[in-house]
Structures are given as C-alpha cells and as structure tokens.
XYZ file of C-alpha atoms in Angstrom:
728
model
C 169.911 163.685 -123.453
C 168.903 166.959 -122.293
C 166.245 168.584 -124.824
C 168.213 171.592 -124.811
C 171.830 172.654 -122.943
C 171.546 172.672 -119.494
C 172.816 175.467 -117.294
C 175.416 173.108 -115.600
C 176.720 172.364 -119.540
C 178.240 176.111 -119.478
C 179.085 176.395 -115.587
C 183.093 176.662 -115.379
C 185.721 175.265 -113.072
C 185.560 176.481 -109.438
C 186.166 175.327 -105.873
C 183.928 172.578 -104.524
C 181.198 173.588 -102.268
C 180.227 172.017 -99.088
C 178.720 168.554 -100.097
C 174.944 168.536 -99.503
C 173.128 164.896 -100.190
C 170.114 164.238 -102.183
C 166.880 164.713 -100.304
C 164.826 162.497 -102.276
C 165.479 158.744 -103.948
C 164.139 160.559 -107.173
C 167.654 163.038 -107.164
C 170.078 159.927 -106.943
C 171.621 158.247 -109.588
C 174.053 155.164 -108.641
C 176.417 153.929 -111.583
C 179.187 151.575 -111.692
C 181.999 152.075 -113.909
C 182.844 148.682 -115.604
C 185.539 147.978 -118.078
C 189.208 146.336 -118.633
C 192.272 147.418 -116.352
C 193.732 150.685 -118.323
C 190.435 151.253 -120.104
C 190.303 154.472 -118.158
C 187.739 154.377 -115.546
C 189.769 156.331 -112.946
C 191.080 158.891 -115.250
C 187.286 159.303 -116.464
C 186.080 159.718 -113.033
C 188.826 162.413 -112.091
C 188.053 164.538 -115.029
C 184.478 164.330 -113.917
C 185.015 165.331 -110.654
C 187.044 168.017 -111.854
C 184.458 169.115 -114.248
C 182.036 169.511 -111.835
C 183.952 171.647 -109.541
C 184.050 168.941 -106.908
C 187.903 169.015 -107.362
C 190.382 171.902 -108.164
C 192.320 169.344 -110.743
C 191.944 166.310 -111.874
C 194.672 164.190 -110.268
C 196.798 161.445 -112.389
C 196.876 157.888 -112.254
C 200.469 157.360 -112.930
C 201.380 159.768 -110.193
C 199.197 158.544 -107.650
C 197.148 161.368 -107.062
C 194.076 160.159 -108.051
C 190.703 160.698 -105.910
C 190.136 156.818 -106.247
C 193.139 155.010 -106.096
C 194.555 155.851 -102.546
C 195.454 152.643 -101.301
C 199.358 152.392 -101.255
C 198.856 149.273 -103.255
C 197.037 151.094 -105.648
C 199.228 153.823 -106.025
C 202.170 151.356 -106.545
C 200.822 149.134 -108.993
C 198.836 152.318 -111.072
C 195.452 150.285 -111.002
C 192.459 150.257 -108.931
C 192.086 146.814 -106.391
C 188.969 148.256 -104.612
C 185.899 149.685 -104.938
C 185.769 153.652 -104.632
C 182.802 155.882 -104.597
C 182.645 159.488 -105.799
C 179.572 161.737 -105.494
C 179.303 164.431 -108.746
C 176.486 166.909 -108.680
C 174.512 167.769 -111.965
C 171.507 169.310 -112.822
C 170.177 168.927 -109.340
C 170.995 165.482 -109.308
C 173.245 163.652 -106.880
C 175.437 160.764 -109.218
C 177.265 158.525 -107.674
C 179.849 156.905 -109.361
C 181.727 153.918 -108.447
C 185.033 152.889 -110.094
C 185.406 149.239 -109.839
C 188.479 147.379 -110.440
C 189.400 146.267 -113.979
C 191.610 143.106 -113.233
C 189.966 140.067 -113.032
C 191.372 139.218 -110.000
C 189.121 141.639 -108.352
C 185.910 140.338 -109.646
C 184.670 140.397 -106.114
C 184.968 144.282 -105.715
C 183.435 144.677 -108.915
C 180.373 142.772 -108.006
C 180.061 144.916 -104.833
C 179.825 147.730 -107.128
C 177.272 145.944 -109.353
C 175.029 145.529 -106.235
C 175.469 149.404 -104.862
C 174.383 150.758 -108.350
C 171.400 150.776 -110.168
C 173.285 150.944 -114.137
C 176.265 150.134 -115.283
C 178.935 152.568 -117.484
C 180.839 150.345 -119.659
C 184.124 152.195 -120.596
C 186.170 150.945 -123.300
C 188.844 152.247 -125.031
C 189.400 153.401 -128.686
C 192.915 152.747 -128.900
C 192.237 149.037 -127.749
C 190.226 145.833 -128.288
C 187.031 145.257 -126.492
C 188.488 141.681 -124.176
C 186.162 138.761 -123.679
C 186.218 139.807 -119.662
C 184.214 142.828 -120.566
C 181.843 140.782 -122.831
C 180.840 138.393 -120.062
C 180.651 141.265 -117.499
C 178.148 142.456 -120.198
C 176.330 139.378 -120.092
C 176.412 138.861 -116.278
C 174.345 142.754 -116.514
C 172.260 141.893 -119.050
C 171.003 138.781 -116.936
C 170.429 141.114 -114.486
C 168.312 143.625 -116.456
C 170.921 146.140 -115.407
C 170.630 149.329 -117.567
C 173.894 150.090 -119.534
C 175.477 152.570 -121.609
C 178.926 152.435 -123.282
C 182.210 155.340 -123.006
C 184.487 155.200 -125.533
C 187.474 156.911 -124.030
C 191.182 157.376 -125.137
C 190.128 159.380 -128.458
C 193.671 161.175 -128.176
C 195.410 157.945 -128.129
C 198.003 157.442 -131.041
C 195.806 154.368 -132.855
C 192.352 155.476 -131.517
C 189.815 153.879 -134.084
C 186.446 155.605 -132.946
C 184.663 153.943 -135.638
C 186.066 150.679 -135.509
C 184.975 151.007 -131.954
C 181.294 151.747 -132.379
C 181.252 149.004 -134.550
C 182.427 146.491 -132.307
C 180.130 147.834 -129.793
C 177.479 147.121 -132.183
C 178.681 143.781 -132.791
C 179.188 142.582 -129.152
C 176.321 144.796 -127.340
C 173.898 146.134 -130.131
C 171.995 142.684 -129.958
C 171.053 140.498 -133.234
C 171.135 143.544 -135.566
C 173.302 145.756 -133.621
C 171.010 148.555 -133.485
C 170.261 148.563 -129.580
C 173.768 149.796 -128.883
C 174.025 153.221 -131.263
C 175.865 156.804 -130.681
C 174.133 159.626 -129.363
C 176.964 162.042 -130.636
C 179.256 162.305 -133.689
C 182.638 163.531 -133.087
C 184.234 166.409 -135.511
C 187.129 168.019 -135.959
C 190.453 167.338 -135.556
C 192.168 164.952 -138.239
C 194.419 162.331 -138.651
C 196.360 161.498 -135.622
C 194.261 164.331 -133.569
C 191.631 163.694 -131.136
C 188.037 165.279 -132.109
C 187.325 168.967 -131.287
C 183.696 168.825 -130.744
C 180.514 166.903 -130.816
C 177.067 167.214 -133.116
C 173.983 165.636 -131.099
C 172.323 163.507 -133.925
C 169.323 164.248 -132.437
C 169.316 168.016 -131.602
C 172.079 168.544 -134.580
C 173.620 171.063 -132.463
C 177.160 171.195 -132.303
C 179.375 171.683 -129.140
C 182.751 172.832 -129.756
C 185.573 171.684 -127.271
C 188.312 173.707 -129.250
C 189.158 175.648 -125.913
C 188.390 173.211 -123.310
C 185.575 172.177 -120.782
C 183.159 173.997 -121.095
C 181.879 173.236 -124.801
C 180.583 176.388 -126.778
C 177.470 175.567 -129.304
C 178.880 176.952 -132.821
C 177.654 176.609 -136.196
C 177.087 172.897 -137.776
C 180.082 171.917 -140.217
C 179.564 172.023 -143.640
C 181.123 168.800 -144.291
C 179.386 166.770 -141.445
C 176.566 164.174 -142.941
C 174.584 163.440 -140.340
C 171.453 162.243 -141.960
C 172.396 157.931 -142.032
C 173.252 157.893 -138.127
C 170.462 160.234 -137.266
C 168.014 157.976 -138.733
C 169.337 154.669 -137.403
C 169.127 155.794 -133.984
C 165.587 157.482 -134.537
C 164.429 153.933 -135.714
C 166.185 152.230 -132.931
C 164.240 154.722 -130.129
C 160.848 154.179 -132.206
C 161.618 150.388 -131.789
C 162.009 150.544 -128.100
C 159.118 153.124 -127.635
C 156.141 152.097 -125.460
C 153.774 154.099 -128.104
C 152.912 151.337 -130.654
C 151.480 153.793 -133.310
C 155.246 155.905 -133.357
C 156.330 153.696 -135.747
C 153.243 154.022 -138.499
C 153.395 158.004 -137.908
C 157.481 157.684 -138.876
C 157.249 155.554 -141.593
C 154.182 157.855 -143.236
C 156.492 160.897 -142.679
C 155.573 162.188 -140.151
C 158.543 164.707 -138.374
C 158.502 163.211 -134.542
C 158.939 166.071 -131.920
C 162.371 165.995 -130.463
C 160.371 165.915 -126.917
C 158.981 162.439 -127.774
C 162.115 161.116 -129.011
C 164.155 162.100 -125.901
C 161.370 160.718 -123.526
C 161.180 157.664 -125.448
C 165.022 157.628 -125.485
C 165.148 158.041 -121.570
C 162.633 155.449 -121.046
C 164.497 152.557 -123.156
C 167.793 153.239 -121.312
C 166.182 153.127 -118.035
C 164.641 149.782 -118.907
C 167.532 148.068 -120.299
C 166.592 147.757 -123.475
C 168.654 150.605 -125.359
C 172.591 151.213 -124.498
C 173.397 154.612 -125.677
C 177.117 154.790 -126.883
C 179.084 158.088 -126.118
C 182.276 159.060 -127.334
C 184.552 161.049 -124.201
C 188.219 162.220 -124.132
C 189.099 162.679 -120.542
C 192.235 164.906 -121.321
C 190.412 167.738 -123.483
C 187.009 167.566 -121.092
C 185.110 166.335 -124.623
C 181.868 164.804 -124.185
C 181.894 165.410 -120.153
C 178.373 167.169 -120.193
C 177.261 164.991 -122.441
C 177.714 161.753 -120.297
C 176.952 163.613 -117.025
C 173.168 164.145 -119.149
C 172.994 160.366 -119.521
C 174.340 159.831 -116.099
C 171.482 162.167 -114.630
C 169.264 161.640 -117.066
C 168.864 158.521 -118.770
C 169.949 156.365 -115.711
C 167.129 155.382 -113.644
C 167.111 156.421 -109.854
C 166.804 154.078 -106.783
C 162.930 155.196 -106.653
C 162.707 153.267 -110.260
C 164.272 150.134 -108.795
C 163.261 147.161 -107.045
C 165.216 146.183 -103.999
C 166.694 143.037 -103.310
C 164.378 140.522 -100.971
C 164.515 140.881 -97.385
C 164.079 137.582 -95.159
C 163.868 137.562 -91.312
C 166.681 136.320 -89.061
C 165.115 132.905 -89.324
C 165.027 132.636 -93.131
C 161.210 133.605 -93.445
C 159.925 135.912 -96.222
C 159.522 139.441 -95.489
C 156.904 142.388 -97.015
C 158.533 143.842 -100.559
C 160.799 146.447 -99.355
C 160.456 149.795 -101.385
C 162.945 152.777 -101.970
C 161.354 154.901 -99.255
C 163.298 157.115 -96.861
C 160.394 156.327 -94.306
C 160.473 152.712 -94.576
C 162.209 149.906 -92.217
C 165.882 150.967 -92.278
C 167.535 148.341 -94.472
C 171.393 148.675 -96.064
C 174.314 146.163 -97.321
C 177.793 146.676 -96.619
C 179.509 146.884 -100.165
C 183.390 147.488 -98.667
C 184.910 147.204 -95.694
C 188.262 148.664 -95.037
C 190.550 149.362 -91.936
C 191.587 152.951 -91.122
C 194.627 153.264 -88.774
C 192.545 156.112 -87.257
C 188.961 155.049 -87.507
C 189.345 151.586 -87.339
C 186.883 149.841 -89.295
C 184.879 151.562 -92.372
C 181.807 150.179 -93.678
C 180.669 151.788 -96.913
C 176.824 151.119 -97.166
C 174.126 150.986 -100.134
C 170.979 152.018 -98.287
C 167.907 150.265 -99.918
C 164.949 151.638 -97.736
C 165.193 153.606 -94.617
C 166.854 156.915 -93.445
C 170.266 156.334 -91.197
C 171.439 159.221 -89.050
C 174.284 159.424 -86.618
C 173.446 157.270 -83.280
C 170.947 155.044 -84.840
C 170.841 151.674 -82.733
C 171.435 149.206 -85.635
C 171.498 145.147 -86.238
C 174.135 143.689 -87.993
C 173.502 140.467 -89.564
C 175.859 138.143 -91.737
C 174.695 134.892 -92.813
C 175.632 132.361 -95.618
C 179.210 132.727 -95.412
C 180.635 130.002 -93.063
C 182.056 128.074 -96.314
C 184.638 130.676 -97.039
C 185.466 131.314 -93.419
C 183.058 133.891 -92.157
C 180.840 132.584 -89.532
C 177.258 133.674 -89.280
C 176.565 136.348 -86.781
C 174.123 138.832 -85.545
C 174.844 141.543 -83.194
C 173.211 144.764 -81.885
C 175.279 148.038 -82.088
C 175.417 151.997 -82.879
C 175.939 153.872 -85.187
C 178.428 156.855 -85.107
C 179.411 159.460 -87.412
C 177.712 159.068 -90.843
C 179.687 160.065 -93.927
C 179.541 160.722 -97.768
C 183.029 158.869 -99.136
C 184.537 160.776 -101.944
C 187.314 158.422 -102.256
C 189.224 158.013 -99.164
C 187.875 161.586 -98.051
C 184.771 161.298 -95.272
C 182.336 164.054 -95.626
C 180.491 164.295 -92.333
C 176.307 164.411 -92.908
C 173.329 164.878 -90.853
C 171.266 162.191 -92.994
C 171.342 159.789 -95.639
C 168.284 158.251 -96.834
C 166.974 155.614 -99.222
C 169.017 154.978 -102.459
C 171.869 156.617 -101.568
C 175.750 155.139 -100.515
C 177.234 156.424 -97.430
C 180.082 155.047 -94.672
C 180.216 154.902 -91.225
C 183.177 154.141 -88.927
C 183.738 151.746 -86.091
C 181.261 148.933 -86.616
C 182.787 146.097 -84.760
C 181.502 143.129 -86.430
C 180.102 144.619 -89.954
C 181.466 142.854 -92.694
C 181.387 143.310 -96.461
C 178.026 141.331 -97.258
C 176.334 141.920 -94.209
C 172.836 143.372 -93.681
C 172.379 146.929 -91.576
C 168.883 147.103 -90.253
C 166.797 148.315 -87.268
C 167.347 147.210 -83.866
C 163.683 146.970 -83.537
C 162.944 145.535 -86.772
C 166.224 143.320 -87.476
C 165.840 142.173 -91.457
C 168.629 139.917 -93.836
C 169.583 140.471 -97.673
C 171.035 137.089 -99.292
C 174.327 138.646 -100.448
C 175.159 138.502 -103.745
C 176.962 135.462 -105.348
C 180.775 136.063 -104.665
C 183.653 134.537 -107.468
C 185.026 131.112 -106.273
C 189.051 132.067 -105.303
C 190.677 128.806 -107.313
C 194.635 129.665 -106.203
C 195.516 128.303 -102.946
C 198.446 130.225 -101.010
C 200.313 128.580 -98.179
C 201.232 130.715 -95.476
C 202.778 130.619 -91.950
C 203.933 133.167 -89.160
C 207.728 133.729 -89.632
C 208.125 133.004 -86.043
C 205.808 132.143 -82.931
C 205.649 135.414 -81.607
C 203.840 136.265 -84.984
C 200.788 134.064 -84.682
C 199.046 136.002 -82.579
C 199.244 138.943 -84.890
C 198.768 136.798 -88.003
C 195.549 135.815 -86.460
C 193.960 139.403 -85.968
C 195.760 140.383 -89.103
C 193.540 137.469 -91.468
C 190.205 138.430 -89.096
C 190.523 142.394 -90.408
C 191.542 140.778 -94.004
C 188.573 138.354 -94.474
C 186.010 141.152 -93.022
C 186.832 143.255 -95.766
C 187.523 140.964 -98.476
C 184.832 138.167 -98.598
C 186.500 136.657 -101.831
C 189.469 135.360 -99.688
C 188.696 131.808 -98.460
C 190.881 130.896 -95.274
C 191.597 127.146 -94.956
C 193.482 125.321 -92.248
C 193.774 122.027 -93.743
C 192.954 119.191 -91.275
C 195.297 116.408 -93.415
C 198.409 118.817 -94.000
C 197.661 121.520 -91.161
C 199.030 123.931 -93.376
C 197.028 127.110 -93.731
C 195.608 128.435 -96.797
C 194.414 131.374 -98.489
C 192.373 130.911 -101.289
C 192.720 133.702 -103.987
C 191.530 134.758 -107.324
C 194.890 135.093 -109.055
C 198.684 135.725 -108.301
C 197.612 139.965 -108.312
C 195.079 139.284 -105.763
C 197.292 136.994 -103.674
C 200.167 139.704 -103.557
C 197.511 142.347 -102.741
C 196.399 140.096 -99.879
C 200.059 139.349 -98.554
C 201.063 143.396 -98.950
C 197.921 144.072 -96.371
C 198.894 141.237 -94.246
C 202.132 142.442 -93.664
C 201.573 145.901 -93.857
C 199.569 145.368 -90.005
C 203.083 144.159 -89.047
C 202.534 140.329 -89.225
C 205.904 138.937 -90.321
C 204.104 136.238 -92.787
C 205.970 133.649 -95.126
C 204.669 131.567 -98.119
C 205.624 127.883 -98.090
C 205.163 125.422 -100.448
C 201.642 124.338 -100.647
C 201.345 120.430 -99.589
C 198.936 117.866 -101.363
C 196.578 115.793 -99.023
C 198.036 112.508 -100.325
C 196.509 108.920 -98.680
C 197.634 105.559 -98.955
C 196.124 102.091 -99.916
C 196.666 98.720 -100.056
C 197.125 97.375 -103.674
C 197.194 93.472 -102.710
C 195.379 91.372 -100.316
C 198.051 90.672 -97.076
C 197.752 89.388 -94.087
C 199.210 91.022 -90.610
C 199.624 89.961 -87.367
C 199.691 91.496 -84.430
C 201.100 90.464 -80.851
C 201.377 92.167 -77.557
C 202.793 90.492 -74.801
C 203.991 92.224 -71.316
C 204.756 91.191 -67.993
C 206.068 93.162 -66.024
C 204.932 91.927 -62.100
C 201.330 92.451 -61.205
C 198.658 92.757 -64.234
C 200.662 92.561 -67.872
C 199.211 92.861 -71.115
C 198.050 90.042 -73.830
C 196.559 90.578 -77.000
C 197.386 88.919 -80.301
C 195.110 89.704 -83.638
C 195.418 88.322 -86.791
C 194.039 90.236 -89.630
C 193.568 89.886 -93.727
C 193.974 93.515 -95.465
C 191.660 93.457 -98.957
C 191.967 96.382 -101.317
C 188.824 98.309 -102.417
C 187.323 100.553 -104.815
C 187.921 104.063 -104.451
C 185.923 106.186 -102.242
C 184.857 102.961 -100.314
C 186.929 104.146 -97.286
C 188.173 101.969 -93.864
C 185.831 98.832 -93.767
C 186.047 96.152 -90.961
C 184.771 92.695 -90.504
C 185.013 90.085 -88.214
C 185.293 86.347 -89.011
C 186.779 84.773 -85.497
C 185.945 81.209 -85.050
C 185.407 79.277 -81.674
C 185.849 82.976 -79.353
C 189.541 83.054 -79.926
C 189.146 86.603 -79.565
C 186.700 87.828 -77.034
C 183.376 89.356 -78.080
C 183.739 92.378 -75.988
C 187.219 92.828 -77.394
C 185.893 92.762 -81.269
C 185.362 96.816 -80.873
C 188.617 97.166 -79.366
C 190.426 95.599 -82.404
C 188.316 97.759 -84.691
C 189.228 101.108 -82.551
C 192.767 99.935 -82.866
C 192.436 99.462 -86.447
C 191.294 102.475 -87.423
C 193.408 104.680 -85.193
C 196.411 103.091 -86.684
C 194.967 103.160 -90.256
C 194.075 107.583 -89.661
C 197.748 107.936 -88.025
C 199.617 106.043 -91.072
C 201.776 103.186 -91.551
C 204.884 104.467 -91.069
C 206.956 107.848 -89.705
C 205.402 109.617 -92.832
C 202.031 109.612 -90.968
C 200.054 109.143 -94.179
C 196.333 108.118 -93.756
C 195.335 104.689 -95.201
C 191.834 104.156 -96.969
C 189.748 101.956 -99.122
C 190.827 98.956 -97.360
C 188.463 95.932 -95.576
C 190.208 95.019 -92.349
C 188.657 91.454 -91.327
C 189.789 90.172 -87.896
C 190.205 86.184 -88.444
C 191.820 85.002 -85.562
C 193.543 85.681 -82.317
C 194.124 84.986 -78.664
C 193.094 86.316 -75.255
C 194.268 86.138 -71.828
C 192.000 85.605 -68.851
C 193.595 88.142 -66.878
C 195.739 90.273 -68.839
C 193.824 91.065 -71.621
C 192.266 94.501 -71.961
C 190.403 97.175 -74.252
C 193.805 98.934 -74.608
C 196.375 95.595 -75.243
C 193.275 94.710 -78.332
C 193.680 98.269 -79.579
C 197.315 98.037 -79.640
C 197.559 94.853 -81.306
C 194.918 95.735 -84.123
C 196.943 98.456 -84.669
C 200.655 96.508 -84.954
C 198.447 93.751 -87.114
C 197.385 96.370 -90.184
C 201.087 97.631 -89.833
C 202.727 94.310 -90.405
C 200.198 93.679 -93.099
C 201.587 96.309 -94.408
C 204.827 95.055 -95.361
C 203.442 92.768 -97.738
C 200.194 94.750 -98.838
C 202.181 97.004 -101.951
C 200.734 100.365 -100.085
C 200.689 102.751 -103.114
C 199.795 106.617 -102.923
C 196.103 108.085 -103.452
C 195.897 111.671 -104.356
C 192.619 113.728 -104.735
C 191.199 114.444 -108.052
C 188.893 117.400 -108.898
C 186.331 117.829 -111.347
C 187.009 120.425 -113.499
C 184.610 122.647 -116.210
C 186.910 124.863 -118.085
C 185.439 127.437 -120.568
C 187.323 129.272 -123.343
C 187.160 130.791 -126.701
C 187.335 128.180 -128.754
C 190.489 129.924 -130.870
C 192.290 128.619 -127.203
C 190.843 124.926 -126.985
C 193.747 123.851 -128.447
C 196.190 125.315 -126.316
C 194.002 124.248 -123.544
C 193.900 120.416 -124.068
C 197.799 120.336 -124.856
C 198.238 121.358 -121.240
C 195.795 119.342 -119.952
C 197.611 116.242 -121.393
C 200.998 117.488 -119.570
C 198.684 117.594 -116.247
C 198.125 113.923 -116.009
C 194.139 115.186 -116.496
C 191.608 112.761 -118.038
C 189.664 114.746 -120.597
C 185.922 113.648 -120.076
C 184.275 115.656 -123.079
C 183.507 118.832 -124.123
C 180.598 121.210 -125.403
C 179.890 124.545 -127.239
C 179.135 127.334 -124.367
C 175.286 128.080 -125.488
C 175.503 131.483 -123.566
C 178.222 132.731 -125.663
C 177.437 135.765 -128.037
C 177.784 135.119 -131.676
C 181.273 135.723 -132.743
C 182.658 135.283 -129.398
C 182.231 131.382 -129.606
C 183.369 129.428 -126.553
C 183.912 125.921 -125.663
C 183.579 123.922 -122.211
C 186.012 121.389 -121.530
C 185.234 118.709 -119.164
C 187.993 117.242 -117.426
C 188.802 115.280 -113.728
C 192.661 116.742 -112.848
C 195.028 115.663 -109.969
C 194.825 118.595 -107.175
C 198.689 118.969 -107.409
C 198.499 120.014 -111.003
C 196.184 122.590 -110.082
C 197.565 124.464 -107.932
C 198.765 127.285 -109.942
C 196.081 126.616 -112.494
C 194.447 129.417 -112.276
C 197.271 131.623 -113.539
C 198.341 129.136 -116.188
C 195.092 129.269 -117.756
C 194.636 132.920 -117.860
C 198.368 133.092 -119.623
C 197.377 130.728 -122.224
C 194.010 132.512 -122.988
C 194.929 136.095 -122.822
C 192.911 136.396 -119.395
C 189.804 134.873 -121.345
C 189.466 131.678 -119.930
C 187.901 130.646 -116.779
C 187.061 127.356 -114.815
C 185.488 125.716 -111.855
C 186.280 122.680 -109.530
C 184.458 120.421 -107.638
C 186.049 117.407 -105.274
C 185.810 114.148 -107.495
C 187.599 111.459 -104.964
C 190.782 110.107 -104.992
C 193.218 107.839 -107.356
C 196.451 106.024 -107.237
C 199.431 108.204 -107.886
C 202.082 106.977 -111.030
C 204.904 105.914 -109.526
C 206.767 108.244 -111.517
C 205.501 111.155 -109.296
C 204.723 109.430 -105.864
C 208.185 110.657 -104.546
C 207.539 114.178 -104.915
C 203.828 113.811 -103.330
C 204.783 111.687 -100.324
C 205.796 114.054 -97.255
C 208.958 114.249 -95.518
C 209.006 112.012 -92.228
C 208.781 114.054 -88.996
C-alpha cells in the first residue's frame, strides 16, 4: 500500500539477523490468520518468513518442517491444532503473525488468536469454495469491529479460479453492493492452467514481475491489460469511505485525485474496518508477498490505535481505562499455554499496557472459569527470562513493551485466559468468550496406579486448553471430558497419554432416575430383639406420582400419635435416603414422588431415630413392588443453526433421536445468499452423546448447536433396558 516500492521490496533473501523487538507500539502490528483448514495459512506464513530472511528457506506442511506446526500432533495430522506466533520484520515494523487452526474443533485457539490480534487476515483458496465457517468467523470479527483483509492463495492450483473467488468475496464480505471488498492488484501473465507471473497495482499502475521469483522486478505494463474498470471501482470505494466529504464531488467533477490522498484514505478505511482489501498471493512463487506485507505494515492498525480491553480490580470494581502505553501499568493476558519438557509451563502473553522485563514481580489472576473446571486463583510470582516466540523457538529479549507478544516460562499457576499484572497494582481482564464443548468423552485410568498420573495430566491439559471441561459426574461417578469435536478429543487423549498417563475411554452412562407411575402403599416393619435394647419401628406410607420437576416431597397424616412426633423427621430422613440410594441393586435415584406417612407403631423403649429411619426406607421399597416404577432420562433444550439446504436432513435425523421439535425460525444474522434456519427441539441426553459429530457430518461442517438442561421425562419401554445401569 506504499506510494512507491519500498526498499524492502527489493531486498533479497538472506540469513536471519538477530531479532530486535519493537521499541514503541507504533512499530508493531498484530494480525491473526483466519481461514478454513487447508486454505494455506501455514504455508503462507512460511513463505513470508523465508522472503523476509527470518528463516533460510520455507518448510513444508507435508514434511512436517514448518515453523508453526511443531507439535507432534500437528506433524502427524498435517494441520495446525494450536495458536502459533511468528514475528516478521518489514519496513521498520514488526508484524506478529498469529497462525490459527482452521479446523472447527480448535475454535478456542482461533478466538485466543483474535484476542491477541488487532486485525484479521482471512485466507481463502482460489481452488476451493469459501465455507460457511469462514463466513461465520467474518461475521464474528465484524461484530467486534476488527479490521480485516482477504488473501486469495493457491493461484497455482489446477482448478484455481481467481476471478470467481474475488466475486464470492465481494458477495460474502463486501457489504450490500459488494464494494467494501475489492482487489488492490490485478494478476497478469501466466495462462490457462498456469499461475500468474506478475501483479499490477490498480492505484499505482505499476507492474511487478515475479517471473524470476522473489523479489519482484518493475516491468513495463502489459499492452493487453485493461485497468480502467477495476481501478475506477477501487477509487470510488475509497472515496465513499473517505472522511473528506468534498472528495466525491471533486472526483465526479473530473478532478484527478492524487495518489497520496487515495492511499492515505485507503489505509484509514482499512484501519477503521470499513474497507477490506483483497490480495492475490502465490506462496510457492512469492507472487504478492511484498504487496501483502505492505498491507500488513501500512494498512493494519498498530496497537496504539486500538482500545485495550476493559480492566477491573480483583474485586470487580471498575479500574481506569488502559491505553497502549509502555510506561503505563503492566497488564497482559495469557493467550496460549503449553508444557515444555525442559522449560516447564510456557505462557504466551499479549501485553496491553506497560513493559515486561526479566525478574519482574507479577500477579497472576484467573477468574470466571470455575464452571469449566478452572477454579479462581490469585497468585504472586516472578518472571524469569522473557522470550520472543518464533513457533517453538524462543529468542531471549531484554524487554517487551505494550502492544507486543512474548513468551515466559515457569509460571506455576498461569493458565490460558489469565491476567498478568504488576504485583503492586493487580488488575483483571474479563476473559474472551470460549466455545462451548458439546462432545462428552468418558475416561478412566487404566490401573489404580495411573490415577495420580491422570490427575496431574488433566491439570496440565486444562491449564493450556480452557475449551476442555472436566466433570466428575455425581450420579454415574464417571470422569467426563467435554470436547469441541472428535478431532479435539483425539488431540486431548493423545496429549494425556504423552505425559505417561495410561488412559482408557469407556462408554458414557446416562444419569437416569426412576419415578412411580401409579399410587402405591408400602409397609415398613423393623422388629429386632436380641437381649437388652431392641429395635422397633413400623411405618405405613402412600407414594403418589408427581409432575416432572417436583422432586421428592414428604407429608404426614398420622392420626392419634401412632408415630410419635419426635420420629416423624426420622421417617422422612430414612425415606429420602432410600429414594436417593435407589430401590434395588441398580441404585437408581427416585424423584417426582410424594411420600405420605399415614400410620405406624412405636415402642416406648425399643423405638429410636435409627429404627424409624430404617422402617421409612423399607416402606418405600415395599411400595415399589406395586408402584410400577419407570425410568426417567434427562432431556436437553437444543437450538440447532443450519443452512437452509440442510434443514430437511437435520429434521429427519432428529425424528430418529426421539426428539420433540418445538419450532423453527430464520436466522436473522445470516448474510444474503447464505440463509440459515434455527431449529428448536427437546432431545434426550442419551441421543446427544455424539450429536456434535453427526451434525457436522450432516451439514458438511456448517451446522452448530447449543444445549441446556430441560428436565427429566419418562423413557420409552423399548429403550429402557439399554439405559438401565447394570447392578453392581
């Protein structure tokens, strides 16, 4: 976006010099790479690192040699599963590229990357359609007001369709008239089934020839290139986004608007997030890399131009607003946590205010994650060495200022989403919204000796991955890991086992309950005499079914003091304990019943609290023989959002899951051309165990759902046997 080719544009590849961090926030750019898995994000980062001399040559995703995909899981699966940071120097600016996973199961890492970034670079492939997941991420960035640009990659792929992809970007990202997302450069050269060999700047009308690879050489403009329509559309879009209200009138009057004015207004529109440049890039040939770097360094905003998140005191009281000031109070956020076998826990931080140096006394605060198995914590610690991360490589630095990204090791308590602040002035940032895990996986230690290792492994896992929810189910006793999908579950289990913990997956049990379906009478009699004090208590009860959600209720209608008043509470205690423990060896809790004590007998010497508790329990067990107990299973209230084309398939699938569809409505937030429907239903929990996987399969990865507990309902007799626990 520079007014003329920068000196960096013609710098040849070379050996990387020692890394020098930025000395002021205005010289920093933080950009998250966003896009579907396979769009070419990691390959693009490799090309940028090699082109700027950070690494001697680009690695390969297929060979597992890229800077970003250094995790053994990433190498094996040939896709990113975690956030990675790669600083790239360009034109006296340090551009921190945050490579995010493109697979939906790792949305938590993506959102962490967006939190650390000040702008988003959407990467789409010229050889593939733009998937609805990418569109939904664009909408999410739009709600946050995040500045964005679009890179079209894989121009050398056999079925690449650059013009078609540009048209799709305009339809999906360009607003109502498609003019908010336009190309800045026109690819030229090449031919059918061949990648372009050059770019022509629509504003500068300069031809950059990449026939000999990076760096490009300026060349005469090809005779057969017509820039007029695309250039006019771009200029009009820039003028429409300009703050100078006279510019449009001057342009319509025939005045030639100066290049400096157009580029300044273009950069302002990109920084404000009202215009989204589209750039063609071929990572394998180097085409477009310099042009992309100019947008990153010149068009995207610096941290000094963005507002940091709001902060509060540890007690929740509002604190003064932050600014991106190196001399301000220290405030940073942990955006990624890993465990290194040699360095221990490694925390990647985005600094929003202040300066971080080695040996700084800090306060680590983590609040708001208790529901996910992350108890609130406030701990004072001391920073060791401060590093600039380059993938897995850590480069020591003397200081890191506000707006930059760094890594520190050996913080014993820091977890992803925690706030790092000065020990003398502790502050708290509300963590970003985490995606809700909806795939439950029941696990257990392979042997009793592995239980301690599993507990330690889970603590390390949840410190780095806040999207995992660890739950010990009170009713079934199972240890359940809630994950975002099957790929996420595979990575979670692989990382647990990599620590040496022997973990097994087991079938997930549904927490069923029982209830009475007809009114029944029960008689409980405890009479024991073995010398000395005996035990005597007799109870007669009536058990009446209640509506769903009523729980266990107790009443007494004893006449004439048949059960002394001091033992009424004992009977109730025994009844409730027996119903909670279940009526047989399956130990299924009983609910939604009214137990009424109607009669009984007592002995002046042998009756006691314990005797009447036992008799109360025996009475409800006796009533069960004629009360026709039936199983109850938990149901969830589910909202399923899917593209209109998949509504029929989703409805058909729900009918096979014993679901009750309660309604549907159009999704008002869906963009034109990508209409969606929200289906409302109540579904048994047992039918939702793997629904996250099924829905993704039914909708080609485009469907999503939320769930919340709706209550218990009767289980059909045809499936009751499959849900009833095996007696211990």
